[in-house]
Short mmCIF file of C-alpha atoms in Angstrom, two decimals:
data_model
loop_
_atom_site.label_atom_id
_atom_site.label_comp_id
_atom_site.label_asym_id
_atom_site.label_seq_id
_atom_site.Cartn_x
_atom_site.Cartn_y
_atom_site.Cartn_z
CA MET A 36 57.28 68.44 128.26
CA HIS A 37 54.57 70.01 125.91
CA LEU A 38 51.30 67.68 126.18
CA LYS A 39 49.83 69.28 122.97
CA ASP A 40 50.47 71.30 120.01
CA LYS A 41 47.92 73.44 118.64
CA ASN A 42 45.11 71.15 120.21
CA PRO A 43 42.34 72.53 122.57
CA GLY A 44 42.26 71.80 126.13
CA LYS A 45 40.68 68.77 127.59
CA LEU A 46 38.29 68.75 130.94
CA PHE A 47 39.06 66.23 133.63
CA VAL A 48 36.79 65.46 135.98
CA LEU A 49 37.73 63.99 139.01
CA SER A 50 35.25 62.27 141.20
CA GLY A 51 34.74 59.41 143.71
CA PRO A 52 33.55 59.05 147.61
CA SER A 53 34.63 61.37 150.34
CA GLY A 54 37.56 60.31 151.86
CA ALA A 55 38.80 58.64 148.46
CA GLY A 56 41.47 62.15 148.66
CA LYS A 57 39.84 63.55 145.14
CA GLY A 58 40.72 66.92 146.59
CA THR A 59 43.91 66.14 147.49
CA ILE A 60 45.35 64.98 144.06
CA CYS A 61 43.26 67.69 142.67
CA LYS A 62 45.52 70.12 144.03
CA ARG A 63 48.87 68.47 143.74
CA LEU A 64 47.81 68.48 140.01
CA LEU A 65 47.14 71.70 139.88
CA GLU A 66 50.40 72.51 141.64
CA GLU A 67 52.59 70.33 139.35
CA MET A 68 51.11 70.69 135.65
CA GLU A 69 51.35 73.81 133.58
CA ASP A 70 48.41 74.64 131.32
CA LEU A 71 46.05 73.13 134.19
CA SER A 72 43.37 75.04 135.39
CA LEU A 73 40.23 74.51 137.99
CA SER A 74 36.85 74.99 137.27
CA VAL A 75 35.51 77.45 139.37
CA SER A 76 32.31 76.99 140.85
CA MET A 77 28.93 79.34 141.23
CA THR A 78 27.58 79.53 144.58
CA THR A 79 24.67 81.36 146.60
CA ARG A 80 26.01 81.35 149.54
CA ALA A 81 27.89 84.44 150.99
CA PRO A 82 31.69 85.12 150.81
CA ARG A 83 33.91 83.70 153.49
CA GLU A 84 36.66 85.74 154.98
CA GLY A 85 39.44 85.20 152.81
CA GLU A 86 37.41 84.28 149.56
CA THR A 87 38.02 85.69 146.29
CA GLU A 88 35.59 86.35 143.69
CA GLY A 89 36.49 84.50 140.27
CA VAL A 90 38.81 82.05 142.32
CA SER A 91 36.91 80.45 145.18
CA TYR A 92 33.75 81.08 143.88
CA PHE A 93 31.69 83.27 141.42
CA PHE A 94 29.29 84.53 143.86
CA THR A 95 25.86 85.53 143.02
CA ASP A 96 22.37 85.88 144.18
CA ARG A 97 19.35 83.14 143.58
CA GLU A 98 17.40 84.61 141.06
CA THR A 99 20.81 85.24 138.64
CA PHE A 100 21.62 81.29 139.54
CA GLU A 101 17.92 80.46 138.35
CA LYS A 102 18.47 82.06 135.37
CA HIS A 103 21.67 80.55 134.60
CA ILE A 104 19.91 77.09 135.28
CA GLN A 105 17.00 77.84 132.60
CA GLY A 106 19.60 79.37 130.16
CA GLY A 107 21.51 75.99 130.19
CA ASN A 108 24.58 77.72 131.23
CA LEU A 109 25.59 75.47 133.92
CA LEU A 110 27.13 72.09 133.19
CA GLU A 111 25.70 70.93 136.74
CA HIS A 112 23.93 72.26 139.60
CA ALA A 113 22.80 71.13 143.08
CA GLN A 114 21.33 72.62 146.40
CA VAL A 115 23.10 72.23 149.78
CA TYR A 116 21.49 73.30 152.85
CA GLY A 117 19.54 75.87 150.99
CA ASN A 118 22.43 77.13 148.99
CA TYR A 119 22.60 76.65 145.14
CA TYR A 120 26.48 75.40 143.92
CA GLY A 121 26.86 74.52 140.14
CA THR A 122 29.50 74.65 137.28
CA PRO A 123 29.23 77.39 134.75
CA LYS A 124 29.96 76.27 131.21
CA GLU A 125 31.42 79.37 129.65
CA PRO A 126 34.48 79.75 131.94
CA VAL A 127 35.12 76.05 131.03
CA ILE A 128 35.04 76.22 127.34
CA GLN A 129 36.68 79.35 126.96
CA LYS A 130 39.67 77.83 128.52
CA LEU A 131 39.80 74.63 126.84
CA SER A 132 39.15 76.54 123.16
CA ALA A 133 42.40 78.50 124.59
CA GLY A 134 44.38 75.33 124.83
CA THR A 135 44.15 74.96 128.72
CA ASP A 136 43.02 71.59 130.21
CA VAL A 137 40.40 72.21 132.82
CA ILE A 138 40.22 69.94 136.07
CA LEU A 139 36.80 69.88 137.99
CA GLU A 140 36.49 67.78 141.37
CA ILE A 141 32.80 67.01 142.07
CA ASP A 142 31.12 64.59 143.70
CA MET A 143 29.38 61.48 141.79
CA GLN A 144 25.78 62.98 140.87
CA GLY A 145 27.52 66.25 139.80
CA ALA A 146 30.17 64.18 137.37
CA LEU A 147 27.11 62.03 135.97
CA LYS A 148 25.24 65.35 135.29
CA VAL A 149 28.69 66.87 133.46
CA LYS A 150 29.29 63.71 131.53
CA GLU A 151 25.55 64.38 130.32
CA ASN A 152 26.26 68.43 129.13
CA TYR A 153 29.76 67.37 127.98
CA PRO A 154 30.75 64.22 126.95
CA ASP A 155 33.94 64.61 125.69
CA GLY A 156 35.23 65.45 129.40
CA VAL A 157 37.65 62.65 130.82
CA PHE A 158 35.83 60.94 133.90
CA ILE A 159 38.21 59.52 136.60
CA PHE A 160 36.81 57.66 139.43
CA ILE A 161 39.21 58.03 142.70
CA LEU A 162 39.08 54.94 144.86
CA PRO A 163 40.16 54.34 148.47
CA PRO A 164 42.64 51.36 148.58
CA SER A 165 40.02 49.55 150.70
CA MET A 166 36.78 50.11 152.75
CA ALA A 167 38.42 49.49 155.86
CA GLU A 168 40.79 52.33 154.86
CA LEU A 169 38.18 54.48 154.03
CA ARG A 170 36.19 54.00 157.14
CA LYS A 171 39.74 54.91 159.33
CA ARG A 172 40.12 57.82 157.11
CA LEU A 173 36.51 59.25 157.68
CA THR A 174 36.85 58.37 161.14
CA GLY A 175 40.56 60.32 161.66
CA ARG A 176 38.97 63.29 160.44
CA GLY A 177 36.44 63.82 163.23
CA THR A 178 33.81 65.49 161.36
CA GLU A 179 30.97 62.73 161.47
CA THR A 180 29.35 60.57 164.10
CA ALA A 181 30.26 57.09 163.56
CA GLU A 182 26.69 56.46 162.09
CA ALA A 183 27.14 59.17 159.48
CA ILE A 184 30.48 57.26 158.18
CA GLU A 185 28.67 54.05 158.13
CA LEU A 186 26.07 55.92 155.99
CA ARG A 187 28.76 57.15 153.71
CA LEU A 188 30.45 53.72 153.23
CA GLY A 189 26.80 52.15 152.26
CA GLU A 190 26.60 55.08 149.69
CA THR A 191 30.27 54.41 148.65
CA LEU A 192 29.48 50.92 147.99
CA LYS A 193 26.14 51.91 145.71
CA GLU A 194 28.21 54.38 144.10
CA LEU A 195 30.82 51.52 142.57
CA SER A 196 27.88 50.23 140.50
CA TYR A 197 28.11 53.73 138.52
CA ILE A 198 31.87 53.43 137.71
CA ASP A 199 31.24 52.01 134.30
CA LYS A 200 30.26 55.42 133.62
CA TYR A 201 33.71 56.72 134.36
CA ASP A 202 36.41 56.12 131.74
CA TYR A 203 39.51 55.32 134.14
CA CYS A 204 39.48 54.50 137.90
CA VAL A 205 42.54 55.26 140.10
CA VAL A 206 43.43 53.88 143.40
CA ASN A 207 44.53 56.09 146.00
CA GLY A 208 46.65 54.08 148.05
CA VAL A 209 49.86 56.08 148.09
CA LEU A 210 49.13 59.76 147.32
CA GLU A 211 52.25 59.95 144.97
CA GLU A 212 51.16 57.15 142.93
CA ALA A 213 47.86 58.29 142.27
CA VAL A 214 48.81 61.60 141.17
CA ALA A 215 51.43 60.12 138.84
CA ARG A 216 48.51 57.93 137.72
CA VAL A 217 46.21 60.99 136.97
CA ARG A 218 48.81 62.67 135.33
CA ALA A 219 49.94 59.75 133.20
CA ILE A 220 46.14 59.63 131.71
CA VAL A 221 46.06 63.61 131.09
CA VAL A 222 49.24 63.17 129.16
CA ALA A 223 47.76 59.91 127.30
CA GLU A 224 44.53 61.47 126.49
CA HIS A 225 46.35 64.22 124.36
CA SER A 226 48.25 61.33 122.62
CA LYS A 227 45.03 60.03 121.71
CA VAL A 228 44.58 59.43 117.59
CA ALA A 229 41.17 61.04 117.75
CA PHE A 230 42.29 64.24 119.60
CA THR A 231 45.38 64.63 117.94
CA ALA A 232 46.03 63.37 114.46
CA GLU A 233 44.22 65.24 111.80
CA GLU A 234 46.26 68.55 112.61
CA LEU A 235 49.47 66.49 112.35
CA ILE A 236 48.52 64.86 109.35
CA ALA A 237 47.66 68.07 107.45
CA SER A 238 51.31 69.74 108.74
CA TYR A 239 53.01 66.27 107.09
CA LYS A 240 50.74 66.59 104.04
CA GLU A 241 51.63 70.41 103.29
CA GLU A 242 55.24 69.91 104.27
CA GLU A 243 55.67 67.64 101.32
CA MET B 210 54.77 51.90 141.00
CA HIS B 211 52.47 49.23 140.59
CA LEU B 212 50.71 49.57 137.50
CA LYS B 213 48.30 46.67 137.89
CA ASP B 214 47.12 44.52 140.50
CA LYS B 215 45.74 41.06 139.85
CA ASN B 216 44.79 41.96 136.37
CA PRO B 217 46.42 40.58 132.94
CA GLY B 218 48.98 41.98 130.86
CA LYS B 219 48.61 44.58 127.82
CA LEU B 220 49.83 44.09 124.43
CA PHE B 221 51.42 47.08 123.27
CA VAL B 222 52.10 47.35 119.63
CA LEU B 223 54.47 50.30 118.64
CA SER B 224 54.62 51.19 114.59
CA GLY B 225 55.24 54.07 112.61
CA PRO B 226 57.46 54.64 109.27
CA SER B 227 61.09 53.71 109.31
CA GLY B 228 63.14 56.53 111.00
CA ALA B 229 60.37 57.64 113.39
CA GLY B 230 62.31 55.89 116.24
CA LYS B 231 60.00 53.16 117.16
CA GLY B 232 63.25 50.99 117.84
CA THR B 233 64.95 53.09 119.67
CA ILE B 234 61.74 53.96 122.01
CA CYS B 235 60.90 50.32 122.35
CA LYS B 236 64.61 49.62 123.71
CA ARG B 237 64.32 52.75 126.49
CA LEU B 238 60.84 51.10 127.57
CA LEU B 239 62.31 47.82 128.05
CA GLU B 240 64.98 49.36 130.19
CA GLU B 241 63.30 51.33 132.20
CA MET B 242 59.95 49.29 132.74
CA GLU B 243 59.04 46.48 134.99
CA ASP B 244 56.61 43.88 133.84
CA LEU B 245 57.32 44.84 130.53
CA SER B 246 58.70 42.17 127.86
CA LEU B 247 59.52 41.96 124.09
CA SER B 248 57.55 40.16 121.56
CA VAL B 249 59.95 37.78 120.03
CA SER B 250 59.49 37.08 116.19
CA MET B 251 59.87 33.50 114.83
CA THR B 252 62.23 33.70 111.67
CA THR B 253 63.26 30.91 108.78
CA ARG B 254 66.45 33.13 108.12
CA ALA B 255 69.61 31.43 109.69
CA PRO B 256 70.92 32.80 112.97
CA ARG B 257 73.88 35.24 112.76
CA GLU B 258 76.59 35.41 115.06
CA GLY B 259 75.61 36.46 118.80
CA GLU B 260 71.63 35.77 118.05
CA THR B 261 70.26 33.82 120.65
CA GLU B 262 67.29 31.04 120.13
CA GLY B 263 64.18 32.88 122.09
CA VAL B 264 65.76 35.76 122.62
CA SER B 265 66.78 37.43 119.35
CA TYR B 266 64.02 34.99 117.58
CA PHE B 267 62.80 31.79 117.39
CA PHE B 268 64.45 30.17 114.58
CA THR B 269 62.84 27.58 112.63
CA ASP B 270 62.54 25.93 109.11
CA ARG B 271 60.18 27.04 106.20
CA GLU B 272 58.06 23.76 106.44
CA THR B 273 57.64 24.30 110.55
CA PHE B 274 56.97 28.23 109.92
CA GLU B 275 54.18 27.35 107.28
CA LYS B 276 52.39 24.82 109.57
CA HIS B 277 52.52 27.68 112.22
CA ILE B 278 50.78 29.61 109.55
CA GLN B 279 48.14 27.21 108.62
CA GLY B 280 47.48 26.30 112.15
CA GLY B 281 46.65 30.04 113.20
CA ASN B 282 49.58 30.26 115.58
CA LEU B 283 50.87 33.92 114.20
CA LEU B 284 49.79 37.23 115.20
CA GLU B 285 51.06 38.41 111.76
CA HIS B 286 53.76 37.14 108.89
CA ALA B 287 55.38 38.33 106.22
CA GLN B 288 58.22 37.39 103.54
CA VAL B 289 61.54 39.45 103.41
CA TYR B 290 64.05 38.64 100.90
CA GLY B 291 62.74 35.10 100.61
CA ASN B 292 62.32 34.84 104.59
CA TYR B 293 59.65 34.45 106.72
CA TYR B 294 59.03 36.44 109.84
CA GLY B 295 56.00 36.22 112.20
CA THR B 296 54.98 36.86 115.52
CA PRO B 297 53.96 33.76 117.17
CA LYS B 298 50.74 34.20 119.48
CA GLU B 299 51.39 31.66 122.05
CA PRO B 300 54.21 33.00 123.70
CA VAL B 301 52.42 36.56 124.05
CA ILE B 302 49.17 35.14 125.67
CA GLN B 303 51.38 33.32 128.02
CA LYS B 304 53.10 36.51 129.04
CA LEU B 305 49.71 38.52 129.03
CA SER B 306 48.23 35.82 131.14
CA ALA B 307 51.14 35.90 133.48
CA GLY B 308 50.43 39.62 134.18
CA THR B 309 53.36 40.90 132.25
CA ASP B 310 52.79 43.53 129.29
CA VAL B 311 54.63 42.81 125.85
CA ILE B 312 55.60 45.15 123.41
CA LEU B 313 55.65 44.27 120.01
CA GLU B 314 57.56 47.08 117.67
CA ILE B 315 56.45 46.52 113.93
CA ASP B 316 55.55 48.04 110.27
CA MET B 317 52.38 49.27 109.95
CA GLN B 318 51.51 46.35 107.49
CA GLY B 319 52.32 43.67 110.83
CA ALA B 320 50.77 46.31 113.05
CA LEU B 321 47.35 45.88 111.33
CA LYS B 322 47.36 42.36 110.92
CA VAL B 323 48.34 42.06 114.76
CA LYS B 324 45.16 43.94 115.20
CA GLU B 325 42.53 41.92 113.35
CA ASN B 326 44.21 38.94 115.19
CA TYR B 327 44.32 40.82 118.58
CA PRO B 328 41.92 43.72 118.92
CA ASP B 329 42.34 44.00 122.34
CA GLY B 330 46.02 45.58 121.57
CA VAL B 331 46.74 49.29 122.13
CA PHE B 332 47.67 50.65 118.71
CA ILE B 333 50.53 53.58 118.92
CA PHE B 334 51.98 55.05 115.54
CA ILE B 335 55.32 56.84 116.48
CA LEU B 336 55.82 59.88 114.08
CA PRO B 337 58.38 62.05 113.47
CA PRO B 338 58.50 65.75 114.05
CA SER B 339 58.43 66.55 110.32
CA MET B 340 58.75 65.08 107.09
CA ALA B 341 62.23 67.18 106.67
CA GLU B 342 63.23 65.55 109.77
CA LEU B 343 62.38 62.21 109.09
CA ARG B 344 64.29 62.93 105.48
CA LYS B 345 67.12 64.04 107.55
CA ARG B 346 67.20 60.99 109.76
CA LEU B 347 67.01 58.56 106.83
CA THR B 348 69.95 60.58 105.18
CA GLY B 349 72.14 60.32 108.40
CA ARG B 350 71.62 56.54 108.40
CA GLY B 351 73.95 56.29 105.01
CA THR B 352 72.30 53.18 104.27
CA GLU B 353 69.98 53.99 101.48
CA THR B 354 70.31 56.02 98.10
CA ALA B 355 68.50 59.11 97.71
CA GLU B 356 65.58 57.88 95.35
CA ALA B 357 65.06 55.03 97.97
CA ILE B 358 64.53 57.80 101.05
CA GLU B 359 62.03 59.56 98.35
CA LEU B 360 60.08 56.26 97.81
CA ARG B 361 60.00 55.57 101.71
CA LEU B 362 58.55 59.28 102.41
CA GLY B 363 55.89 58.95 99.85
CA GLU B 364 55.27 55.59 101.81
CA THR B 365 55.01 57.33 104.74
CA LEU B 366 52.27 59.80 103.68
CA LYS B 367 50.31 57.23 102.30
CA GLU B 368 50.56 55.42 106.06
CA LEU B 369 49.29 58.09 107.83
CA SER B 370 45.64 57.89 106.38
CA TYR B 371 45.97 54.72 108.22
CA ILE B 372 46.65 56.22 111.52
CA ASP B 373 42.85 56.24 112.46
CA LYS B 374 43.62 52.50 112.96
CA TYR B 375 45.53 53.17 115.99
CA ASP B 376 44.68 54.28 119.30
CA TYR B 377 47.61 56.72 120.16
CA CYS B 378 49.91 58.63 118.14
CA VAL B 379 53.26 59.85 119.62
CA VAL B 380 55.72 62.50 117.97
CA ASN B 381 59.26 61.73 118.46
CA GLY B 382 61.02 64.96 118.70
CA VAL B 383 62.82 64.54 121.64
CA LEU B 384 63.27 61.13 122.72
CA GLU B 385 62.75 61.40 126.48
CA GLU B 386 59.55 62.95 125.59
CA ALA B 387 58.42 60.45 123.17
CA VAL B 388 59.47 57.74 126.22
CA ALA B 389 57.91 59.64 128.70
CA ARG B 390 54.37 59.67 126.57
CA VAL B 391 54.53 56.04 125.67
CA ARG B 392 54.92 55.32 129.44
CA ALA B 393 51.85 57.39 130.14
CA ILE B 394 50.01 55.65 127.73
CA VAL B 395 50.95 52.25 129.42
CA VAL B 396 50.23 53.49 132.89
CA ALA B 397 46.83 54.92 131.43
CA GLU B 398 45.94 51.93 129.89
CA HIS B 399 46.22 50.22 133.37
CA SER B 400 43.85 52.55 134.68
CA LYS B 401 40.88 52.00 132.33
CA VAL B 402 37.73 51.03 134.01
CA ALA B 403 36.93 48.43 131.35
CA PHE B 404 40.24 47.00 132.48
CA THR B 405 40.45 47.09 136.01
CA ALA B 406 36.91 47.79 137.90
CA GLU B 407 35.46 44.91 137.95
CA GLU B 408 37.65 43.27 140.46
CA LEU B 409 37.96 46.15 142.35
CA ILE B 410 34.51 46.34 143.22
CA ALA B 411 34.24 42.64 143.99
CA SER B 412 37.27 43.31 146.62
CA TYR B 413 35.20 46.22 148.32
CA LYS B 414 32.04 44.49 147.91
CA GLU B 415 33.93 41.08 149.83
CA GLU B 416 35.37 43.53 152.35
CA GLU B 417 32.07 45.30 153.43
#
């Protein structure tokens, strides 16, 4: 199905608490949907084995990264364990102009910064079906202590009060359903009058 | 797929020029989607053979119809060839409260009146892929003269300038695609934060 005609792409920002499954949903969408491209982050951390420049990350040094910050070239950035991570604006804008949708998977703090810098994005909050299920998923990963998990759950409850900054929320109980819902959001967004009607009308009028 | 949890239904108004295919799309959606119900019109014209009260139409007399108009009980109404036609508000509101989505297929004038009376509706404009294709479809029906068809096409061009009163527009070139798009709009609307988030958040907070 053609999602768009001559229209530019849209930026879809998938966000939500750790354990909600935004990464899995994002991966599935990229597999299933044509004309959808992942936003590649920039980082100052060293490449790991198997990571490819421009695919896994754009790798760079601190000096260059800080110049990008000062130049306003990043949609958002943060420091994690002494390394910079950020979303370069230019590759996103290029893809959108070429008519490709871009998907960005990011935590809530990052999503809110992206919204400041690119309010035309579509902001989707991915939620777990319940706090009990989120606890189960985080425990199941086996990567964090019980205390750390409780901290995360507390964080999640706080994050929920920012949900009205988002356009959509999707509960990820059954993965297939959550993926289908996000796909539906992408299709619906491309059918919005504000997004698509102007060119359409022009084409009808030209024709007559 | 569950489109909603404990939320009320939504009113989806399908509108657009004659020949765009809104009736066919509407029929297909009703066949395919659970929890979607057709809005039944009220009319003063006599029932035809095979028509059922409350299914095809609510049949009534002029006096009662005019009381409904005065009482503000209709989302819209119009007179066609001396008969009244209108959309009773009460059955729509009842279905929405019970969590059922309602679909209403109507011409543009009617849709704009519904919008005045029920701005929470989702307004979808169904468009033909081109004016040439619309002319072909109307001619193919064989029910109107060439002059009447040209009048309709002129009407359609005028109607296009009201498209910004709608939320979505869907081009009906390939029926399957148009149906899939309207389905996607229904799913997406049920994922809107404004529509669904409040109860969700309450349930998480209650749980913890």
